[in-house]
Short mmCIF file of C-alpha atoms and ligand atoms in Angstrom, two decimals:
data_model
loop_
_atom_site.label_atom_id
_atom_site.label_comp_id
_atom_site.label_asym_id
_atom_site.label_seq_id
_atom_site.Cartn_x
_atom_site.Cartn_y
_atom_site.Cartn_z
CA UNK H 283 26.68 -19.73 -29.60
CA UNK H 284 28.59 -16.05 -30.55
CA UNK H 285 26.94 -15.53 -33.52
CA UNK H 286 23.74 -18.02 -33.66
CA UNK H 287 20.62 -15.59 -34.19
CA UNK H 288 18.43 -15.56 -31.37
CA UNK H 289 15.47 -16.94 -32.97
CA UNK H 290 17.66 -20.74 -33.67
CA UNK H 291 18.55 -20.73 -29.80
CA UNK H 292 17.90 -23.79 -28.38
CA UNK H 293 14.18 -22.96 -26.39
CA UNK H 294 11.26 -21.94 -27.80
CA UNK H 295 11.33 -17.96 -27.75
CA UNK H 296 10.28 -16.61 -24.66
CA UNK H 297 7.23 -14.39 -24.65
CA UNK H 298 6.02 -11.53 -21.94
CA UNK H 299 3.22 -12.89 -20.31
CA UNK H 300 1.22 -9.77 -20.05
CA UNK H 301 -1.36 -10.53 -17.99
CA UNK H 302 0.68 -11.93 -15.41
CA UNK H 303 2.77 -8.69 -15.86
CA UNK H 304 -0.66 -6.53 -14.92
CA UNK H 305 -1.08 -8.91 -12.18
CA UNK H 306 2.31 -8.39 -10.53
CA UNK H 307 1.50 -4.65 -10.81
CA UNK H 308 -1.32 -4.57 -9.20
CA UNK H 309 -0.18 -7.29 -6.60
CA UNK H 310 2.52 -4.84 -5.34
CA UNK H 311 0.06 -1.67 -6.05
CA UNK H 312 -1.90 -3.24 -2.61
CA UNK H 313 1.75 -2.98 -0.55
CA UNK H 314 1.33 0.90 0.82
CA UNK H 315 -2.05 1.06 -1.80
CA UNK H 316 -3.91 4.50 -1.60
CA UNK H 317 -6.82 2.81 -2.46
CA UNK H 318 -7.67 5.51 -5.55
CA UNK H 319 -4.63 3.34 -7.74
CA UNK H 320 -2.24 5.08 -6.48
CA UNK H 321 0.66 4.35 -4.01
CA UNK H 322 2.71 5.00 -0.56
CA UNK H 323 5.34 3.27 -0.07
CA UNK H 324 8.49 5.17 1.29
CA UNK H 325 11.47 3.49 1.52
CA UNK H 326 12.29 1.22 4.17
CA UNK H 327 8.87 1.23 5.83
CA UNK H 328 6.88 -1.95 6.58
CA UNK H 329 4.99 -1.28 3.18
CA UNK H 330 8.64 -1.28 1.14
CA UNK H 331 9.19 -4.62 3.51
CA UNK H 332 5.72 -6.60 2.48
CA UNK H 333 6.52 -6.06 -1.14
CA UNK H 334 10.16 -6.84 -0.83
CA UNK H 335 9.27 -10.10 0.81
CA UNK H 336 6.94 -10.36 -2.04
CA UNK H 337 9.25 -9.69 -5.16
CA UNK H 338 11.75 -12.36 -3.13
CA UNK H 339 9.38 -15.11 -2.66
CA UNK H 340 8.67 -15.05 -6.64
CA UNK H 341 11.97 -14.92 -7.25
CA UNK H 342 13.18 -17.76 -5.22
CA UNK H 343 9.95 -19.36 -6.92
CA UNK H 344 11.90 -19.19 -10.00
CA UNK H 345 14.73 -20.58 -9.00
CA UNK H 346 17.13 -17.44 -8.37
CA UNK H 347 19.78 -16.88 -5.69
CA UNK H 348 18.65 -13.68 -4.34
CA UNK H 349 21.19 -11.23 -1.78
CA UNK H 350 20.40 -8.35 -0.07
CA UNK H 351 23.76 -6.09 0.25
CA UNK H 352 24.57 -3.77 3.59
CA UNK H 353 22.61 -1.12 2.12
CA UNK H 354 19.41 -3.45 1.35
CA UNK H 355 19.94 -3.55 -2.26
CA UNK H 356 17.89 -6.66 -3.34
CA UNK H 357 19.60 -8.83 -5.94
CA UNK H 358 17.85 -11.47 -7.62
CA UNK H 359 20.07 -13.74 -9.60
CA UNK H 360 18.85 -16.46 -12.91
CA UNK H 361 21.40 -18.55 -13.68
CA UNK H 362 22.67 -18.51 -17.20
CA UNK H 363 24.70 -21.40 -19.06
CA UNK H 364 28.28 -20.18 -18.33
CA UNK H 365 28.44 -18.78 -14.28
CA UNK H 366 31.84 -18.14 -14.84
CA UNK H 367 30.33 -14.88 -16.86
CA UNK H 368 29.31 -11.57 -15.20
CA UNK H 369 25.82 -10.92 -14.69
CA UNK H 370 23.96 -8.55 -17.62
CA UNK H 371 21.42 -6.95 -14.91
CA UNK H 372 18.20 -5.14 -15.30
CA UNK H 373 15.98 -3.73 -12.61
CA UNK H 374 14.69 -0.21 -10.73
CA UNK H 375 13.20 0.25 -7.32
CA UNK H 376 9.74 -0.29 -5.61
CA UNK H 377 9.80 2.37 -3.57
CA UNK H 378 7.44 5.43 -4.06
CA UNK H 379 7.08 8.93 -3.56
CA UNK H 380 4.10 10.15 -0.69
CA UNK H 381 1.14 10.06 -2.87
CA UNK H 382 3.47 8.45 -6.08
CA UNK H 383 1.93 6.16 -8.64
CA UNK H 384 2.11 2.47 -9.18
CA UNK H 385 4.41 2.23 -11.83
CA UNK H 386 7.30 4.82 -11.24
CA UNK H 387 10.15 1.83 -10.93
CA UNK H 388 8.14 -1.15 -10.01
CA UNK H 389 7.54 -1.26 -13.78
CA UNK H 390 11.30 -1.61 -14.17
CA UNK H 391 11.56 -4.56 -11.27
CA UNK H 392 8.17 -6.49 -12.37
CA UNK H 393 9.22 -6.27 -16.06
CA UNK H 394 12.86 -8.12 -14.97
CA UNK H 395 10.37 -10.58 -12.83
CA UNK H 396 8.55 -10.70 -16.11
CA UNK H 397 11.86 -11.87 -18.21
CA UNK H 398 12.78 -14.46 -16.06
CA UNK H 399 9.25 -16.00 -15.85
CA UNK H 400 9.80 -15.54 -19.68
CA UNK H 401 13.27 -17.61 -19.88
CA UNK H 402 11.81 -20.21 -17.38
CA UNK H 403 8.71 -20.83 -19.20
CA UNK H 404 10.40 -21.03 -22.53
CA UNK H 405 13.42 -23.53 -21.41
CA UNK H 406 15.61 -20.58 -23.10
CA UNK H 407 18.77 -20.57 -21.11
CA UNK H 408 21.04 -17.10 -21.38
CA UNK H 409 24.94 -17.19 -21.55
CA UNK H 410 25.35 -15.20 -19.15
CA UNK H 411 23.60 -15.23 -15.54
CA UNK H 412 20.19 -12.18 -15.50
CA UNK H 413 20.21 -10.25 -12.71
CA UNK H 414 17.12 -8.55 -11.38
CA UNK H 415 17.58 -5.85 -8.73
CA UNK H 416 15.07 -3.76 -6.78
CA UNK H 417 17.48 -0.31 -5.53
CA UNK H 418 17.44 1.24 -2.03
CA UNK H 419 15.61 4.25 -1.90
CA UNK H 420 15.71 5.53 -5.09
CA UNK H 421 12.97 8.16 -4.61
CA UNK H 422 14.96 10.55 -1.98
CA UNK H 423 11.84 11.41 -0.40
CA UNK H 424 12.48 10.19 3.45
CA UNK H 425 16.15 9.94 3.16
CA UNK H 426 18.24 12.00 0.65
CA UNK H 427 19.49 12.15 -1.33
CA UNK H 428 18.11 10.12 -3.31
CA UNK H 429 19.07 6.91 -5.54
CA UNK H 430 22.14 5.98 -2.69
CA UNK H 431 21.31 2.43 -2.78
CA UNK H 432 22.96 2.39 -6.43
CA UNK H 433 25.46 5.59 -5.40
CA UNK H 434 26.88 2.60 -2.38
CA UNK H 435 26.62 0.14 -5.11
CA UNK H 436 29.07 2.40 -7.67
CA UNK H 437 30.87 3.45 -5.32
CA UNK H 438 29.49 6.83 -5.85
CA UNK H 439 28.12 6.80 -2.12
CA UNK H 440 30.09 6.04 0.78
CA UNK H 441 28.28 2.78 2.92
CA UNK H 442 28.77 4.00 6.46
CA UNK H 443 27.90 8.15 4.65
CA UNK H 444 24.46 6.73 3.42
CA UNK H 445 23.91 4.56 6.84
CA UNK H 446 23.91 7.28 8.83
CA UNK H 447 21.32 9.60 7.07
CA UNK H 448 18.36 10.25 9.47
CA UNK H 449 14.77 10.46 8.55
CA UNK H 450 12.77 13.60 9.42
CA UNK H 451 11.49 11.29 12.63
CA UNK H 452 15.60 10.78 13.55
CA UNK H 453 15.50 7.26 12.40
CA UNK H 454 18.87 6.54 10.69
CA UNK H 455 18.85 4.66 7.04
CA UNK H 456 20.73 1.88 9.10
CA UNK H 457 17.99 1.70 11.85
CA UNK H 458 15.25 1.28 9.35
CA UNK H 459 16.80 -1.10 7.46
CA UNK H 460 17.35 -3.63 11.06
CA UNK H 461 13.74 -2.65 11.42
CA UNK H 462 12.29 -3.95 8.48
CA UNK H 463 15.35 -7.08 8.19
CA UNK H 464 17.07 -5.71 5.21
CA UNK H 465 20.69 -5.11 5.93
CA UNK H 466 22.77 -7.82 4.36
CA UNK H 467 25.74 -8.82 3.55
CA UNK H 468 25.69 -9.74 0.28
CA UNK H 469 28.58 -7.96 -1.81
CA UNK H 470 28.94 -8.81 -5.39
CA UNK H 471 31.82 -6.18 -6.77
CA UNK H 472 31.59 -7.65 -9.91
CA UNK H 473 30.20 -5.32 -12.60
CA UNK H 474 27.71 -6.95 -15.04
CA UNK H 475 28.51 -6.89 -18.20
CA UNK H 476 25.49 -4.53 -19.04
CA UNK H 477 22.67 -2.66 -17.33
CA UNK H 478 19.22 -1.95 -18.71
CA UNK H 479 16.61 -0.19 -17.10
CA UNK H 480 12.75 -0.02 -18.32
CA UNK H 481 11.01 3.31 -16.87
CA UNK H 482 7.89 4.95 -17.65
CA UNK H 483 8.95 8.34 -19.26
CA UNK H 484 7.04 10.95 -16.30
CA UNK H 485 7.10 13.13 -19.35
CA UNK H 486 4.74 14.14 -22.37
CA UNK H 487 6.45 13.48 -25.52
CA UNK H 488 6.25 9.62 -26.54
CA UNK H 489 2.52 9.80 -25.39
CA UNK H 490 2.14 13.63 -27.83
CA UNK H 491 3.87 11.90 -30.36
CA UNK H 492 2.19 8.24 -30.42
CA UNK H 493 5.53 6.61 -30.18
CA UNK H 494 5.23 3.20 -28.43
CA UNK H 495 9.33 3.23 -26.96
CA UNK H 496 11.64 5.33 -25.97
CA UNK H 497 15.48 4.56 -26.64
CA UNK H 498 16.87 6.64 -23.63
CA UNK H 499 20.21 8.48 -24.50
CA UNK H 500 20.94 9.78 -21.08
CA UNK H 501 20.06 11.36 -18.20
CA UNK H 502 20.03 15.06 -17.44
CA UNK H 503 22.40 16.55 -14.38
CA UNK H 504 20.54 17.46 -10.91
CA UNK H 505 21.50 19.34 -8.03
CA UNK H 506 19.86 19.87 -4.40
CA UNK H 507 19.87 22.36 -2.11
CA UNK H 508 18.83 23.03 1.26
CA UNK H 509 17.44 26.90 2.33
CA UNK H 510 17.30 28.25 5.60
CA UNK H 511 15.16 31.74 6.05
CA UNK H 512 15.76 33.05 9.38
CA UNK H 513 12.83 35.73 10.62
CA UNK H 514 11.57 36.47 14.64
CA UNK H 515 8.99 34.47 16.24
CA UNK H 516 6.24 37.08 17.48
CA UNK H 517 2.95 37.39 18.55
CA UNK H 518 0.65 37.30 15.31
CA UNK H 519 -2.40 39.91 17.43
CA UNK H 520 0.48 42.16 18.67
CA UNK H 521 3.16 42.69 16.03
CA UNK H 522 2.46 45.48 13.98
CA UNK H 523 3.31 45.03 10.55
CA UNK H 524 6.06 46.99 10.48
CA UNK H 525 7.84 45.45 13.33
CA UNK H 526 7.52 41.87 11.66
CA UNK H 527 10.39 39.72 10.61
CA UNK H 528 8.30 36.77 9.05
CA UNK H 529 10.28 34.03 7.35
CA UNK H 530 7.24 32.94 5.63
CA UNK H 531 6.66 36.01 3.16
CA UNK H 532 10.57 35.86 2.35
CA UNK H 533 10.31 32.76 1.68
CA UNK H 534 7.17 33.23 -0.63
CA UNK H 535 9.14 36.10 -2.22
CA UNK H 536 12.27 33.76 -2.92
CA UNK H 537 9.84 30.96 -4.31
CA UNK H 538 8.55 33.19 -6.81
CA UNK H 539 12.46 33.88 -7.69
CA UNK H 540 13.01 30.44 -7.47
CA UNK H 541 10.29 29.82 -10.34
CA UNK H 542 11.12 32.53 -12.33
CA UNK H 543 14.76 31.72 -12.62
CA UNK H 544 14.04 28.26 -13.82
CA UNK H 545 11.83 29.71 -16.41
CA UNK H 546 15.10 31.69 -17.61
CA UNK H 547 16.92 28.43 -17.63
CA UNK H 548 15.32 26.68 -20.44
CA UNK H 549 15.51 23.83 -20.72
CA UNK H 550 16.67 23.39 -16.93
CA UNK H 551 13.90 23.11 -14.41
CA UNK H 552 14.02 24.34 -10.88
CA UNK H 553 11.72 23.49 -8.13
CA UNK H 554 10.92 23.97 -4.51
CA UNK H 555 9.09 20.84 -3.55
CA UNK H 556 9.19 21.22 0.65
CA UNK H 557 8.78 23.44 3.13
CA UNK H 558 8.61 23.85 6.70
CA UNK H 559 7.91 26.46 8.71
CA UNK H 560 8.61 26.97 12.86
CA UNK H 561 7.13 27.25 14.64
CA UNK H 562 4.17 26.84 11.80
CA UNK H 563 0.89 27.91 14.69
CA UNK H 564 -1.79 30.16 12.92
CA UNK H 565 -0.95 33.33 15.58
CA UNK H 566 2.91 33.12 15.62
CA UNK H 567 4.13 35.16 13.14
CA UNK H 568 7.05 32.39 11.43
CA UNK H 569 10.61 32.65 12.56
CA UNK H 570 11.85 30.08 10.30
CA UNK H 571 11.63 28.19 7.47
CA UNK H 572 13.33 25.82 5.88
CA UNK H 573 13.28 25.15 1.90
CA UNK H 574 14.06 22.09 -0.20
CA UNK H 575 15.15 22.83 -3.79
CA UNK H 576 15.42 20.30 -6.71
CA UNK H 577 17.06 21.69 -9.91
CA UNK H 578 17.94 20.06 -13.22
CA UNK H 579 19.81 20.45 -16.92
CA UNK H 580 21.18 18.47 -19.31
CA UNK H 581 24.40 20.44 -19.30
CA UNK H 582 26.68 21.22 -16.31
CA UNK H 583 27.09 24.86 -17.54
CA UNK H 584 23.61 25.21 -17.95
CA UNK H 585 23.57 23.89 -13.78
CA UNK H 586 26.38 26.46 -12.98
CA UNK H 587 24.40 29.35 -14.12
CA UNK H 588 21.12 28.42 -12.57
CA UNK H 589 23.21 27.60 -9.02
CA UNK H 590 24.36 31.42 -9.48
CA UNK H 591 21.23 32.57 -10.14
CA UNK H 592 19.77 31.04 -7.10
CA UNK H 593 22.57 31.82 -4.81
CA UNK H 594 22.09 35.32 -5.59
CA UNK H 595 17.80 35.48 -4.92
CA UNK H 596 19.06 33.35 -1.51
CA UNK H 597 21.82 36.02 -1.11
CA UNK H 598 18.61 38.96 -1.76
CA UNK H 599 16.93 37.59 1.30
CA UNK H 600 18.27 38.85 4.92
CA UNK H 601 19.38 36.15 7.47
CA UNK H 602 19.40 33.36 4.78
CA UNK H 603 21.52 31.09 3.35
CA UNK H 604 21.65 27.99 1.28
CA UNK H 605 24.00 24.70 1.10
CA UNK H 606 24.57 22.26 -2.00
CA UNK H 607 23.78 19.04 -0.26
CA UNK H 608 24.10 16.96 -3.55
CA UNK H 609 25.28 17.43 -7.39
CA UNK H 610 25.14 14.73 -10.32
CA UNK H 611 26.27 15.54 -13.33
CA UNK H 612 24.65 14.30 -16.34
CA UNK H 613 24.91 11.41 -17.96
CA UNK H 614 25.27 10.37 -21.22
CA UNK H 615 24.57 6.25 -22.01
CA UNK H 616 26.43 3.53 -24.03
CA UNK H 617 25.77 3.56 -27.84
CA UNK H 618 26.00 0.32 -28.63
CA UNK H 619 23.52 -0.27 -25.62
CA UNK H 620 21.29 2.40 -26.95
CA UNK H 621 21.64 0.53 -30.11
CA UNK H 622 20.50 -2.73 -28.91
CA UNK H 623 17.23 -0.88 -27.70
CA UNK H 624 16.21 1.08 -31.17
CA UNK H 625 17.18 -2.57 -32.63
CA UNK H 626 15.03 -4.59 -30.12
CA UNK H 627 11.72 -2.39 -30.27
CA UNK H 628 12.08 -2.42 -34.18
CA UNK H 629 12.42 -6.35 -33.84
CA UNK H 630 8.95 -6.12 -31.56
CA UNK H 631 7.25 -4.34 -34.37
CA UNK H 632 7.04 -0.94 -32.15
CA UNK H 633 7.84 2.69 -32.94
CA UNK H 634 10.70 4.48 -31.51
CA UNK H 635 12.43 7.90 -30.60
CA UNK H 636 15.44 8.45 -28.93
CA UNK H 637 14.88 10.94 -25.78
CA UNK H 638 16.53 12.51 -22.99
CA UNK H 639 15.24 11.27 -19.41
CA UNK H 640 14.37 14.41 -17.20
CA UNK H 641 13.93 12.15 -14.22
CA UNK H 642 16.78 10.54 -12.34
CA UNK H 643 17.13 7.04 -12.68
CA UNK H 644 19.71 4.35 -10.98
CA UNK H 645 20.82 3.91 -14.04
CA UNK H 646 22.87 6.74 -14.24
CA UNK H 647 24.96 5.56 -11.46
CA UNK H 648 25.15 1.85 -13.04
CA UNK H 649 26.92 3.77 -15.98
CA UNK H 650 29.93 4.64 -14.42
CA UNK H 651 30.21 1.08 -13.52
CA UNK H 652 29.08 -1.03 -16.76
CA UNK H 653 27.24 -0.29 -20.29
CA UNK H 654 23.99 1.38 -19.53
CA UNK H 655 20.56 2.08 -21.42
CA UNK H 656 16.88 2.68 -20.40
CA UNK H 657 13.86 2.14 -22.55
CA UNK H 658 10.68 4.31 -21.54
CA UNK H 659 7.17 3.58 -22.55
CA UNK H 660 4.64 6.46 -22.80
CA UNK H 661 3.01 8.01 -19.36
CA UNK H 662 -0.42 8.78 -19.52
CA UNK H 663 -0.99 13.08 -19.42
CA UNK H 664 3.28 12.95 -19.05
CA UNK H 665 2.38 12.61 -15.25
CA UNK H 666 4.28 10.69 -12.29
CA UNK H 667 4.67 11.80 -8.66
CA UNK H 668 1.24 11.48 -8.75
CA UNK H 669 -1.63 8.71 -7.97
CA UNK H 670 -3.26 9.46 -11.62
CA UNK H 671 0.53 7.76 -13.00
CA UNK H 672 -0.94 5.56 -15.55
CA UNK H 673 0.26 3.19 -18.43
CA UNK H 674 -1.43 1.09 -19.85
CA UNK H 675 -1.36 -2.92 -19.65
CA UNK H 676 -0.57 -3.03 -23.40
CA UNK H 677 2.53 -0.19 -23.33
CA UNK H 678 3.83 -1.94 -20.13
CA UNK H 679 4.04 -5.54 -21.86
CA UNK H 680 5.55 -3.89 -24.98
CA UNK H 681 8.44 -2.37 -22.48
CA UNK H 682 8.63 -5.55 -21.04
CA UNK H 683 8.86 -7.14 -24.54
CA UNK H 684 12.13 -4.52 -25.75
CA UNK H 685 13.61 -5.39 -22.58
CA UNK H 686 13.72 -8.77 -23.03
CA UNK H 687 14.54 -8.61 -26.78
CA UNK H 688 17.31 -6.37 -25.92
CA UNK H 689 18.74 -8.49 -22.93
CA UNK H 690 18.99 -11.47 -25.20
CA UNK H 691 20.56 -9.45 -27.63
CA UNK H 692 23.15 -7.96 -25.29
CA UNK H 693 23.62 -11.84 -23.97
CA UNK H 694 24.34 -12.92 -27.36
CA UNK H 695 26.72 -10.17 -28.25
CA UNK H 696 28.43 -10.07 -25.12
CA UNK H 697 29.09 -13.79 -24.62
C1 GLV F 975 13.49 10.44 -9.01
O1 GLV F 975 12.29 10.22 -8.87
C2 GLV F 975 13.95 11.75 -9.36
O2 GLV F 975 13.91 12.64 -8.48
O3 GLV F 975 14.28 12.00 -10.52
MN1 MN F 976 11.77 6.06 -10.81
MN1 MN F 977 10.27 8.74 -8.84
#
C-alpha cells in the first residue's frame, strides 16, 4: 500500500462535493445567523449547541465514532483500514466572534465533513483512521483566552485552569458546558500522526495577488493583556475641569499610544479591542476603566520590545497598571507537512504561495503535539471578524479539494 500512487488505490477517487459543501455552510450560517450573512455564535451558548448537535448528527450519519472530551472538544472519528494506526486529524472550530462571519473555522470543520462524505461516497478507504474535530472556544471572545479547547488538548492548558474561567455574566467555562450537554469524557492521548487545518486567510494578500492557496508556514506569536485605569467617580454638572480625575480621557490618551506603538512595531500589530468603563452613566465623570489589549509578531524579540513599549505608555498613566494574562510564542510548522500542501494544490491544478498566518489558529497548539500545516484560501477585501467575511463557493471547494489531496497524501506516506 506504502508506495502505491494514490490515483491506483482501490476506490474510485474521491471528489469534494461542492455544492453540498455551500450547503453545510449555510446550514450552520442559520445556528446564531445575523440574518445580513453574517454570524453569532459564542462559544458554549445554545447557538454553539444547535450546530454542534448538527455537525454530530452528520457525522454519525457517516458512520463515525464521535467523543466529546471534558473540555467539549468534539471528535469525529472515520475509520481507516488499519485501527491499530493513529488518527491523521483535520478540523477548526464553529464558534464565532460577536458580529463574526460564516466561515472563520467552520470552513475548516465543514471541509473535514466534506472529506469524509468524499471517502464514503467514493468506497476509498484511508490507512489510517480521519479524524474531524470542531475545538472549544477557539475565538477567546466570552472566555479567554482563547483557543484552550486545543491548549487542554496539548497539554498547553491545564483542564481544571480552563474550567474555571468565568464569563463576563460569572458563568464558569464548566457551567456552560453542563448547560448546553457538552462535557465529556472522552480522552484520546494519542497524538495523530498529522494535523491539517484549512482556514480562510482574514488577510489581503492571496486575494491582491490572485493566488487560489495558501501553503501556511506558521503562525505568528500573540500576547494579551489586561489594563486597569483608575480615575474618581464625580458629578459630571459639578466637577470643574480641573478637579477631574476621568479614567476615560487617560484611557483615550493611552489608546492613541497603544496605536502608535504598534505602528513602530512593524510588522507586529497591537490592538485594543474592549473597553469598559464604571460606572459608564452620561453625568458621572468615569472612575474606571478597564482595557483589553491583543498584540502580535512573528518574532518573540519583536513581542519583547512592543511589551516594553506598552508597559511604559501604561506606566505614563497615573493609578494604572497592566497584567500579561496570556503569551504564545510563534510557531513555525512541519516541512514535510507544508510540503504535502504546495504538492497537493499543484496536483488540484491551483496556484500557490507560501504565507505567514497573522491570525491564531488551533493549529499552533496541535504542533507541539504532532506534524502540523494549514492551507488558506483567499478572503474577500482580507476581512474576518466581520459579517461581510466572504469566500466564495468555488475558493472554499478548492480548499476543501488541497485538503483532501493532502490528507491522502499524508495517509499514504505515513502508513
Ligand atoms: C483568533 O481568531 C485569533 O484571535 O487569532
Ligand atoms: Mn479561526
Ligand atoms: Mn476568529
Amino acid at each position: 500500500m506504502m508506495d502505491q500512487p494514490l490515483a491506483s488505490r482501490p476506490g474510485s477517487m474521491p471528489r469534494i462535493d461542492a455544492a453540498q459543501l455551500n450547503a453545510d455552510i449555510e446550514a450552520t450560517a442559520h445556528f446564531g445567523g445575523a440574518g445580513n450573512g453574517g454570524v453569532s455564535r459564542l462559544t458554549l451558548t445554545p447557538e454553539d449547541k444547535a450546530v454542534r448537535d448538527w455537525f454530530t448528527a452528520c457525522c454519525l450519519e457517516l458512520g463515525c465514532n464521535v467523543g466529546v472530551d471534558p473540555i467539549g472538544n468534539l471528535f469525529a472519528c472515520y475509520p481507516g483500514r488499519n485501527p491499530a494506526l493513529p488518527a491523521i486529524m483535520t478540523g477548526s472550530h464553529l464558534d464565532t466572534q460577536p458580529g463574526g462571519g460564516r466561515y472563520d473555522g467552520i470552513l475548516g470543520v465543514l471541509a473535514g465533513l466534506a472529506v469524509l462524505r468524499a471517502l464514503k461516497s467514493s468506497g476509498l478507504v484511508t490507512e489510517h483512521p480521519l479524524t474531524v474535530v470542531n475545538w472549544t472556544n477557539e475565538e477567546g471572545s466570552r472566555f479567554s483566552p482563547a483557543m484552550f479547547g486545543s491548549g487542554v488538548h496539548a497539554g498547553a492548558t491545564a483542564l481544571d485552569e480552563a474550567l474555571a474561567v468565568r464569563d463576563h455574566a460569572g458563568i464558569s467555562v464548566g457551567q456552560a458546558l453542563e448547560a448546553i450537554g457538552y462535557r465529556g469524557s472522552h480522552v484520546d492521548r494519542q497524538a495523530p500522526v498529522a494535523y491539517v487545518e484549512l482556514h480562510i486567510e482574514q488577510g489581503p494578500v492571496l486575494e491582491a495577488e490572485g493566488i487560489a492557496i495558501g501553503a501556511v508556514t506558521g503562525v505568528q506569536g500573540l500576547r494579551w493583556f489586561d489594563v486597569v485605569i483608575e480615575g474618581t467617580e464625580s458629578h459630571a454638572g459639578s466637577t470643574p475641569m480641573a478637579n477631574r480625575r476621568d479614567a476615560l480621557t487617560a484611557a483615550a490618551r493611552l489608546i492613541l499610544d497603544v496605536e502608535a506603538i504598534g505602528r513602530a512595531h512593524a510588522p507586529g500589530v497591537l490592538t485594543v479591542g474592549h473597553a469598559d468603563t464604571f460606572p459608564n452613566s452620561r453625568n458621572v465623570v468615569p472612575g474606571q476603566v478597564s482595557l483589553q489589549i491583543d498584540m502580535r509578531h512573528p518574532s518573540e524579540a519583536g513581542l519583547d520590545a512592543m511589551e516594553a513599549a506598552l508597559r511604559q505608555a501604561v506606566a505614563g498613566q497615573a493609578d494604572s497598571r497592566i497584567e500579561r494574562i496570556w503569551a504564545k510564542k510563534p510557531v513555525a510548522f512541519d516541512p514535510a507537512c507544508i510540503e504535502a500542501v504546495r504538492q497537493a494544490a499543484a496536483d488540484c491544478g491551483l496556484s500557490c504561495r507560501d504565507i505567514a498566518s497573522g491570525a491564531g489558529h488551533d493549529a499552533a497548539h496541535m504542533a507541539t503535539l504532532a506534524p502540523t500545516a494549514m492551507i488558506f484560501i483567499p478572503s474577500r477585501d482580507g476581512l474576518s471578524h466581520n459579517e461581510r467575511e466572504y469566500s466564495s463557493p468555488r475558493q472554499c471547494a478548492d480548499g476543501a479539494a488541497v485538503l483532501l489531496r493532502t490528507l491522502l497524501e499524508l495517509d499514504r506516506r505515513l502508513a
